PDB file of C-alpha atoms in Angstrom:
ATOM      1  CA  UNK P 396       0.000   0.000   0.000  1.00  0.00           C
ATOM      2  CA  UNK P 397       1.232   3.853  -1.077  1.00  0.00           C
ATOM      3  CA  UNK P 398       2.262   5.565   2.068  1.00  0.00           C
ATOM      4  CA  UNK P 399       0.388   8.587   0.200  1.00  0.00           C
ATOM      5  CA  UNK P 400      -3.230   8.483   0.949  1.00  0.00           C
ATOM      6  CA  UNK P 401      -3.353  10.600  -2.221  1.00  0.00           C
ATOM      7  CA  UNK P 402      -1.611   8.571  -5.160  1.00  0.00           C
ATOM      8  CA  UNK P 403      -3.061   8.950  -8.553  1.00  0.00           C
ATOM      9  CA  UNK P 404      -1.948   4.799  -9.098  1.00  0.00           C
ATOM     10  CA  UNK P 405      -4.302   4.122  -6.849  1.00  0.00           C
ATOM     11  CA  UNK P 406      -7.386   5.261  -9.221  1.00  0.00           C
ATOM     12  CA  UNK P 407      -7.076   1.866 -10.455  1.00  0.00           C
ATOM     13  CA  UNK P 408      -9.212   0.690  -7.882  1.00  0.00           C
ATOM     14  CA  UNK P 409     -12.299   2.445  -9.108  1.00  0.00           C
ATOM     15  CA  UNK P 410     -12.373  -0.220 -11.935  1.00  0.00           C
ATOM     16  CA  UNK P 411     -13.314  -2.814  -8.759  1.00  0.00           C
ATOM     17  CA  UNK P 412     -16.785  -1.268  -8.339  1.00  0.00           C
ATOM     18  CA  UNK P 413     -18.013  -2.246 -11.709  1.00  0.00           C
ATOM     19  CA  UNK P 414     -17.832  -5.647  -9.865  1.00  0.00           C
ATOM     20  CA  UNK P 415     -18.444  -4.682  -6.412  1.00  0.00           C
ATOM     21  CA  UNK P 416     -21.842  -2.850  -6.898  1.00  0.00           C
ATOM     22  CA  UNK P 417     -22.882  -3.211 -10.292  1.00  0.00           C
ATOM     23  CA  UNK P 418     -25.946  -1.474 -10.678  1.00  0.00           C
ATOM     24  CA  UNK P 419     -25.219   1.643  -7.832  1.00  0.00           C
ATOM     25  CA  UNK P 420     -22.262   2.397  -9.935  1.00  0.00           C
ATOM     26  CA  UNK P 421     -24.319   2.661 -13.477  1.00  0.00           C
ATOM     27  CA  UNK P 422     -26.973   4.622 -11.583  1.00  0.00           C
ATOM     28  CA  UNK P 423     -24.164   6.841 -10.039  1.00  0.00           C
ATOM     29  CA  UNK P 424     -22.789   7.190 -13.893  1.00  0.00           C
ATOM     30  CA  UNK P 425     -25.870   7.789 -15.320  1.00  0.00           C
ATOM     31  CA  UNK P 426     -26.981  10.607 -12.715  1.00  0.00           C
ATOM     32  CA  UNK P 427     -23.510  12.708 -13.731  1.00  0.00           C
ATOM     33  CA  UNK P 428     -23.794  12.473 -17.382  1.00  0.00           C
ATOM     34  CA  UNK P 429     -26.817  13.547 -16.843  1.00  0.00           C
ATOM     35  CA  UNK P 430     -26.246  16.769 -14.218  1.00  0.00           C
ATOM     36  CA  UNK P 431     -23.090  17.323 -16.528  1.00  0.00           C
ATOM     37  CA  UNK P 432     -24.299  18.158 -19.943  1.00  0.00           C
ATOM     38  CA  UNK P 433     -25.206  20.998 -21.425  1.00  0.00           C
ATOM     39  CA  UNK P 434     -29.009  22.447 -20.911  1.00  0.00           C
ATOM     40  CA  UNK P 435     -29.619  25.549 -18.931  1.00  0.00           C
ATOM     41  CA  UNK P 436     -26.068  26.313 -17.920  1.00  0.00           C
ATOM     42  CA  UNK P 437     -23.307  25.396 -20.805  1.00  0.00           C
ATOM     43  CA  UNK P 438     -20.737  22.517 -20.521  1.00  0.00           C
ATOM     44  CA  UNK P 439     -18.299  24.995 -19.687  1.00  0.00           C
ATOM     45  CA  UNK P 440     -20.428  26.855 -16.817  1.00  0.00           C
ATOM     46  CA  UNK P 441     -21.026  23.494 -15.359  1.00  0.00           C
ATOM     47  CA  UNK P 442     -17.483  22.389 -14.682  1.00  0.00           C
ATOM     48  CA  UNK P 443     -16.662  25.546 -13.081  1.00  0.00           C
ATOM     49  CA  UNK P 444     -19.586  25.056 -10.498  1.00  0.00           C
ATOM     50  CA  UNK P 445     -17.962  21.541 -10.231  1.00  0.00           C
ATOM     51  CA  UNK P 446     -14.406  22.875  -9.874  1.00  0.00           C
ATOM     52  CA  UNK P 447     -15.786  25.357  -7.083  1.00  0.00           C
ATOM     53  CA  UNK P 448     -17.735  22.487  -5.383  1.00  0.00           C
ATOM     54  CA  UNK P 449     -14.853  20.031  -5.458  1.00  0.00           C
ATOM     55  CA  UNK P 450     -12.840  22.602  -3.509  1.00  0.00           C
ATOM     56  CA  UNK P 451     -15.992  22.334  -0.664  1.00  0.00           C
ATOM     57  CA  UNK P 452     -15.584  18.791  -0.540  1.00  0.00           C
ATOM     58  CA  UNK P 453     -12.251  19.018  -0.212  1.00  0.00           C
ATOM     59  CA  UNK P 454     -11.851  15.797  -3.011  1.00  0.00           C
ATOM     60  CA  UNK P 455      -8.076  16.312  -4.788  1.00  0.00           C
ATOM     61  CA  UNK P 456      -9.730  13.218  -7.313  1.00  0.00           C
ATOM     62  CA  UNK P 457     -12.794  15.626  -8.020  1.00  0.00           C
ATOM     63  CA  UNK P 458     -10.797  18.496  -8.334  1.00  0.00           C
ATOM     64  CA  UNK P 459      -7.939  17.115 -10.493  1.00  0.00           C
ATOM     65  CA  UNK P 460     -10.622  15.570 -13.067  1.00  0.00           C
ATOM     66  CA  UNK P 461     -13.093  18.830 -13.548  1.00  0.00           C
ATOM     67  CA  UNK P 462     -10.362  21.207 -14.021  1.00  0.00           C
ATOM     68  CA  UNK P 463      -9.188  19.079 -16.337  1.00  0.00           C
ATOM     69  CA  UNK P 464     -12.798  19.009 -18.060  1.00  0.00           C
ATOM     70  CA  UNK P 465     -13.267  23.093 -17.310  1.00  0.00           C
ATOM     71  CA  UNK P 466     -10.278  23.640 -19.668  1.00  0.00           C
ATOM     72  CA  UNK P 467     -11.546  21.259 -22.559  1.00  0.00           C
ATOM     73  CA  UNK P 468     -14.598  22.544 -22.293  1.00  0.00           C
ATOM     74  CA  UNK P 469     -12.861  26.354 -22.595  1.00  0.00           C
ATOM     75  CA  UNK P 470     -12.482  27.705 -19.288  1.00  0.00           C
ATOM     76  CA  UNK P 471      -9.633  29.930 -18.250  1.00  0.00           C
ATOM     77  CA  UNK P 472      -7.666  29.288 -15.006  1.00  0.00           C
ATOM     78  CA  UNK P 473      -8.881  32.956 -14.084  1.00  0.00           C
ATOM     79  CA  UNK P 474     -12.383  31.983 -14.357  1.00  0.00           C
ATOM     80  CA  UNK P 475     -11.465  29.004 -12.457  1.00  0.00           C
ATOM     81  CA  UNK P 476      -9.610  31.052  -9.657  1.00  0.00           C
ATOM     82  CA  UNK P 477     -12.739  33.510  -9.005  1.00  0.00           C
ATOM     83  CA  UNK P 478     -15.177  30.443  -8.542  1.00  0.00           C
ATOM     84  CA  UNK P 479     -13.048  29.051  -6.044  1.00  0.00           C
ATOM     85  CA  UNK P 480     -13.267  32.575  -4.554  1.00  0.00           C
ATOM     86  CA  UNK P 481     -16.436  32.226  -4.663  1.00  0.00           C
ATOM     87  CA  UNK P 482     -16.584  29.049  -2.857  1.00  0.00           C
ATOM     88  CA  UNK P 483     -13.797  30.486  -0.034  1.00  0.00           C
ATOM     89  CA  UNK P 484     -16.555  33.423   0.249  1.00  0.00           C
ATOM     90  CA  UNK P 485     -19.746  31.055   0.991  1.00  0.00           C
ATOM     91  CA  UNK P 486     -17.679  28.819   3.285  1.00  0.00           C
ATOM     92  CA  UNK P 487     -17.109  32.334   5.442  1.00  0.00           C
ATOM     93  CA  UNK P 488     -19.653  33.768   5.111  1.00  0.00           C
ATOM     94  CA  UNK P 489     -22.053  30.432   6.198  1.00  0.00           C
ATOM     95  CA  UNK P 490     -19.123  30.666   9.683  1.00  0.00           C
ATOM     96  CA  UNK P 491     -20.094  34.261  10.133  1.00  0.00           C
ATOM     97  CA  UNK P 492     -23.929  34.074  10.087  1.00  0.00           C
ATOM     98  CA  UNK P 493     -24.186  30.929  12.086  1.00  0.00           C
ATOM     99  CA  UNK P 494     -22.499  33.149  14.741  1.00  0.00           C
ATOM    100  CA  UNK P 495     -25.594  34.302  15.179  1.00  0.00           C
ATOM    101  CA  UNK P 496     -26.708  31.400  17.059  1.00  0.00           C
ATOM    102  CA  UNK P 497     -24.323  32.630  19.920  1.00  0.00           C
ATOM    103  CA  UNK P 498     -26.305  35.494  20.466  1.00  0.00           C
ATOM    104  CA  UNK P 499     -29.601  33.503  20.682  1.00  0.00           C
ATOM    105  CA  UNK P 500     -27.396  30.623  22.854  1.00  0.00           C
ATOM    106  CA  UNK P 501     -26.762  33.056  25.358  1.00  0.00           C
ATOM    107  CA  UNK P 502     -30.444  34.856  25.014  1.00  0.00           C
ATOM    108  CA  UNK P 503     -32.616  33.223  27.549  1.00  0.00           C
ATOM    109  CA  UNK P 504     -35.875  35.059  25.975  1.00  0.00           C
ATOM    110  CA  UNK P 505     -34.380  33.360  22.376  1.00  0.00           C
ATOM    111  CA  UNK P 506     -37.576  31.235  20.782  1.00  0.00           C
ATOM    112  CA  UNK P 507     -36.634  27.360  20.189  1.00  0.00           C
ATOM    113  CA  UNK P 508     -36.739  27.684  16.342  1.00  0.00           C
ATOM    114  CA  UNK P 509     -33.248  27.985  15.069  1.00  0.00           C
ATOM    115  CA  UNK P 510     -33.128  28.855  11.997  1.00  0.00           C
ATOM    116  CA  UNK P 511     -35.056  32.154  11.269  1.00  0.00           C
ATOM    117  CA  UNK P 512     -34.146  34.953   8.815  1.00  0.00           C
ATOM    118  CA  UNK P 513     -34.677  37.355  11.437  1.00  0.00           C
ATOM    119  CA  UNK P 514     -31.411  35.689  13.444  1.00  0.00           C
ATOM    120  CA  UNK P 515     -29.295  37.794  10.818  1.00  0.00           C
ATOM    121  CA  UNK P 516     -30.217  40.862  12.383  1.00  0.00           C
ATOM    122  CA  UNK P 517     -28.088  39.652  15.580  1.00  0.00           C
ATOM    123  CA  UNK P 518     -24.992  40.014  12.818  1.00  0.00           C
ATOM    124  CA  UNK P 519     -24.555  43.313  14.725  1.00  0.00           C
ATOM    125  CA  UNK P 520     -23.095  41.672  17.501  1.00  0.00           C
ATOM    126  CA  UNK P 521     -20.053  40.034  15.908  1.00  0.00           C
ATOM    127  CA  UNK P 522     -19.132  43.633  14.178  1.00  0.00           C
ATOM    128  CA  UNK P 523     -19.680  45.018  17.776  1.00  0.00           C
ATOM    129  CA  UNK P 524     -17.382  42.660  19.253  1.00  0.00           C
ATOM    130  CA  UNK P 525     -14.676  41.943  16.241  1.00  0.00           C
ATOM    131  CA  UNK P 526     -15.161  45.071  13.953  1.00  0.00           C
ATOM    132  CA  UNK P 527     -12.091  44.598  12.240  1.00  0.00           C
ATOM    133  CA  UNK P 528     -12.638  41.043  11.565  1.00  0.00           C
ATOM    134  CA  UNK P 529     -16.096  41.770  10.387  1.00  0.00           C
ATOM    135  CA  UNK P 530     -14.780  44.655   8.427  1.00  0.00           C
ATOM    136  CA  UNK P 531     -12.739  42.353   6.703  1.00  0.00           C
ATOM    137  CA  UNK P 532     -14.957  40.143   5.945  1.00  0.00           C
ATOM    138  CA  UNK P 533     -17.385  42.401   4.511  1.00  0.00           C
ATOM    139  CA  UNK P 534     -14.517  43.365   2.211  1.00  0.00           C
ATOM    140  CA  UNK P 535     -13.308  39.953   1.091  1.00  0.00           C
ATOM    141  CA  UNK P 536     -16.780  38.665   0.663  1.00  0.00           C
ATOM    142  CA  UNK P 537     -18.132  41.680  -1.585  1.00  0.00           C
ATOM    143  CA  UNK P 538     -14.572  41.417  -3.873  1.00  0.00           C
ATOM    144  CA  UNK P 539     -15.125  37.575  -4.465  1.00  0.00           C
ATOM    145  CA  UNK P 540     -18.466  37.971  -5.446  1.00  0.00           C
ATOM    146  CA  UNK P 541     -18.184  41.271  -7.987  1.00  0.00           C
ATOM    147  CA  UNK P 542     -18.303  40.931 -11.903  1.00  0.00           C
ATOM    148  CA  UNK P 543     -14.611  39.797 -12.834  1.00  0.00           C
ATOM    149  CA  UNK P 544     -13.707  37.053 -15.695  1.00  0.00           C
ATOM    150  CA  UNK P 545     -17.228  35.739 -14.493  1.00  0.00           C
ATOM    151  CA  UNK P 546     -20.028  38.222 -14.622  1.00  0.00           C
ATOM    152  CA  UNK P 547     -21.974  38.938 -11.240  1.00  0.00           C
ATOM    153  CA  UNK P 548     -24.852  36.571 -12.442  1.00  0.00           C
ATOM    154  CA  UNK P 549     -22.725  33.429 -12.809  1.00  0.00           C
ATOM    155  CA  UNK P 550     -21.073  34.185  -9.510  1.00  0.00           C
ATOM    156  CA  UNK P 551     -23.917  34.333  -7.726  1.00  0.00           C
ATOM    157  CA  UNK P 552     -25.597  30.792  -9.321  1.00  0.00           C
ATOM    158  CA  UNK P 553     -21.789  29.274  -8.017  1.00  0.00           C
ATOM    159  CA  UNK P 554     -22.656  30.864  -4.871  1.00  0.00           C
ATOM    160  CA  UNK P 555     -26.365  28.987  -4.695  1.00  0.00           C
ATOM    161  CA  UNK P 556     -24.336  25.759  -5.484  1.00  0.00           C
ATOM    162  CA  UNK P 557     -21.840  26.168  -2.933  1.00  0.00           C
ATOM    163  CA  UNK P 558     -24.659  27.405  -0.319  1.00  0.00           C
ATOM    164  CA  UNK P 559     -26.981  23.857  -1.003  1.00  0.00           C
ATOM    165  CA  UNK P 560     -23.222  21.905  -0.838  1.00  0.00           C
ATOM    166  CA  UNK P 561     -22.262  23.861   2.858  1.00  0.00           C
ATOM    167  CA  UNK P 562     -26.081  23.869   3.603  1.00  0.00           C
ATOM    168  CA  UNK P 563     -25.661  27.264   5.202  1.00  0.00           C
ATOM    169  CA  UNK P 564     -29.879  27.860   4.740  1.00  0.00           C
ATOM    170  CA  UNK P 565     -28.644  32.059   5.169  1.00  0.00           C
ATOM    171  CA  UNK P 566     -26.709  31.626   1.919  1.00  0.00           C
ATOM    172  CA  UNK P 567     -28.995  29.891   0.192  1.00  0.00           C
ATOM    173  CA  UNK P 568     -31.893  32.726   0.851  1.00  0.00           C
ATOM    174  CA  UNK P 569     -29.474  35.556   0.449  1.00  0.00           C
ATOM    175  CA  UNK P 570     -27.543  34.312  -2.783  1.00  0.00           C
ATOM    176  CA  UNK P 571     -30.782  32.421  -4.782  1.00  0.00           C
ATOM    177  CA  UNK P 572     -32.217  36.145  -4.216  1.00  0.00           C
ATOM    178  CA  UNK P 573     -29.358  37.828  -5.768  1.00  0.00           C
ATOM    179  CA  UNK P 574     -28.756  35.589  -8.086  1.00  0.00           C
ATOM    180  CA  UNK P 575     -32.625  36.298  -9.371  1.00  0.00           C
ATOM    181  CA  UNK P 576     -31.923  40.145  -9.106  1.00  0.00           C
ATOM    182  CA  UNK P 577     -29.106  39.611 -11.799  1.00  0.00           C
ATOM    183  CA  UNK P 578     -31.109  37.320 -14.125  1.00  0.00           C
ATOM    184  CA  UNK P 579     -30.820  34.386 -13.451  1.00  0.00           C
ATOM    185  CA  UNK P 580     -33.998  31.594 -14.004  1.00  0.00           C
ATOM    186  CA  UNK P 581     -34.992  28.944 -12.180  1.00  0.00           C
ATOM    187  CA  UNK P 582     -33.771  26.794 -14.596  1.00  0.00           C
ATOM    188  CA  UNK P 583     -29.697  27.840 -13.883  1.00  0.00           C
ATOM    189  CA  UNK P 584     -30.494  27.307 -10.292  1.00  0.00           C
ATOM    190  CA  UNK P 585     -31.698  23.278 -10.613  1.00  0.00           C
ATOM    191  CA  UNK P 586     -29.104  22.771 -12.448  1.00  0.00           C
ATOM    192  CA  UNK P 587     -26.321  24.382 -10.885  1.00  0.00           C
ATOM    193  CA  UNK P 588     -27.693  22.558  -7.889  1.00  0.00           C
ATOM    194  CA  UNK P 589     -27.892  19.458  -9.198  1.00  0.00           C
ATOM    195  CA  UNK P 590     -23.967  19.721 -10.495  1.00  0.00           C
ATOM    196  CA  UNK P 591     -23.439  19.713  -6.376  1.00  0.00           C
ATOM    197  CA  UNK P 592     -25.507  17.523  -5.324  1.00  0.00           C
ATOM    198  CA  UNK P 593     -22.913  15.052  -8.277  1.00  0.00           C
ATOM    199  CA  UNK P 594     -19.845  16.775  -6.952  1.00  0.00           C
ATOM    200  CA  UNK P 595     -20.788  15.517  -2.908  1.00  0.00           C
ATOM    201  CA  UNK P 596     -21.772  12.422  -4.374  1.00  0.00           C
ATOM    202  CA  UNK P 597     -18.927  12.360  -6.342  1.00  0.00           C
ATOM    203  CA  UNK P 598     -16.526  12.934  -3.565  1.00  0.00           C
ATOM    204  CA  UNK P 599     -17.258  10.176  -1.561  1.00  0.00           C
ATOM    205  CA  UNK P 600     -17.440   7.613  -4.807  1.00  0.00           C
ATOM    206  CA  UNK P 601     -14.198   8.493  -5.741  1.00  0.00           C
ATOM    207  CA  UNK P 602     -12.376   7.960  -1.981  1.00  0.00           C
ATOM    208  CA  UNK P 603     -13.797   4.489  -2.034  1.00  0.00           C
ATOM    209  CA  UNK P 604     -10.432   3.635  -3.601  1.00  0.00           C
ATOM    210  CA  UNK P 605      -9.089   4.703  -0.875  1.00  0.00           C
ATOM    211  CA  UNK P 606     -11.052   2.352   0.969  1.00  0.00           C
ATOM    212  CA  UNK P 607     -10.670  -0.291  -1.360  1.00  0.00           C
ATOM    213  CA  UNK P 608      -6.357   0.006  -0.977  1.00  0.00           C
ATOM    214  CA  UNK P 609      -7.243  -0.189   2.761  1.00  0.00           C
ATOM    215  CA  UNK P 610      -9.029  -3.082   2.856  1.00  0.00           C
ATOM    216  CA  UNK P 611      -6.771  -4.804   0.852  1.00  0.00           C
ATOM    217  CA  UNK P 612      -3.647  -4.081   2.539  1.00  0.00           C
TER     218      UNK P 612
END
């Protein structure tokens, strides 16, 4: 066994689940052509919301393979580079408004339902008590998400993706909003959604040959 849990000869594994699960791994195939191909969002478009997703999951595999697709299909590495900002923006900015359930925590008069859009309005207390930080934050997020190699629209349908991926449900009201403000149709949306709902999928199919080199050790 590699002493590298991360060793590209070790993809040869993945050719064991054609005999290990059969029909999972045709429905699995199947289900990512499908999200995958061109409709609503181009070919292109779609492999930089799965580029941007693979860098939530954290899968090297998933990220190796669809920037390799994003650049046959014609995206730049800029492009690419501003949808991972994107991504690094979501992932803080889902941190920063679950802080809001601190306030609440600590507010004995706080009603039991957790999730309400009115807990943003307790946002106020992490600039109050880290207004640099906040500042900051403010200043990265609204960077990442203006018009760049990627116009303002596309950003924001990455930003839906990567919202349903973290499951942050402030993100997912905020950025589905703007990204309806700048155009974009309900259609984008499914399927920018649906290209993360492959990616997670996607990240845990293609670790299994990591499991698989484990088991056979």
């Amino acid at each position: 066994m590699s002493e590298n849990y991360y060793d590209k000869g070790q993809s040869k594994n993945i050719f064991r689940l054609k005999e290990l699960a059969p029909e999972q791994l045709k429905a699995f195939q199947q289900f990512d052509v499908a999200v995958l191909k061109a409709g609503a969002l181009s070919k292109k478009e779609k492999e930089i919301i799965a580029v941007a997703i693979a860098h939530v999951t954290e899968c090297p595999y998933c990220i190796d393979t669809h920037t390799k697709k994003a650049k046959v299909a014609g995206a730049t590495l800029s492009e690419l580079v501003e949808a991972v900002f994107v991504t690094m923006a979501i992932e803080a900015g889902g941190v920063v408004t679950h802080s809001t359930h601190i306030h609440n925590a600590l507010n004995d008069n706080s009603i039991d339902e957790l999730y309400t859009r009115s807990n943003l309005k307790s946002l106020k207390e992490l600039n109050k008590f880290a207004p640099d930080g906040f500042k900051g934050y403010l200043n990265f997020s609204q960077t990442a998400m203006k018009e760049g190699n990627l116009s303002a629209k596309f950003k924001e349908i990455i930003a839906v993706a990567v919202a349903t991926a973290t499951q942050c449900p402030y993100c997912i009201d905020v950025h589905s909003k703007n990204a309806m403000k700048h155009g974009a149709t309900n259609e984008e949306l499914a399927e920018a959604v649906l290209v993360s709902s492959a990616l997670c999928a996607g990240g845990a199919y293609a670790h299994m040959i990591n499991m698989i080199e484990s088991y056979n050790e």
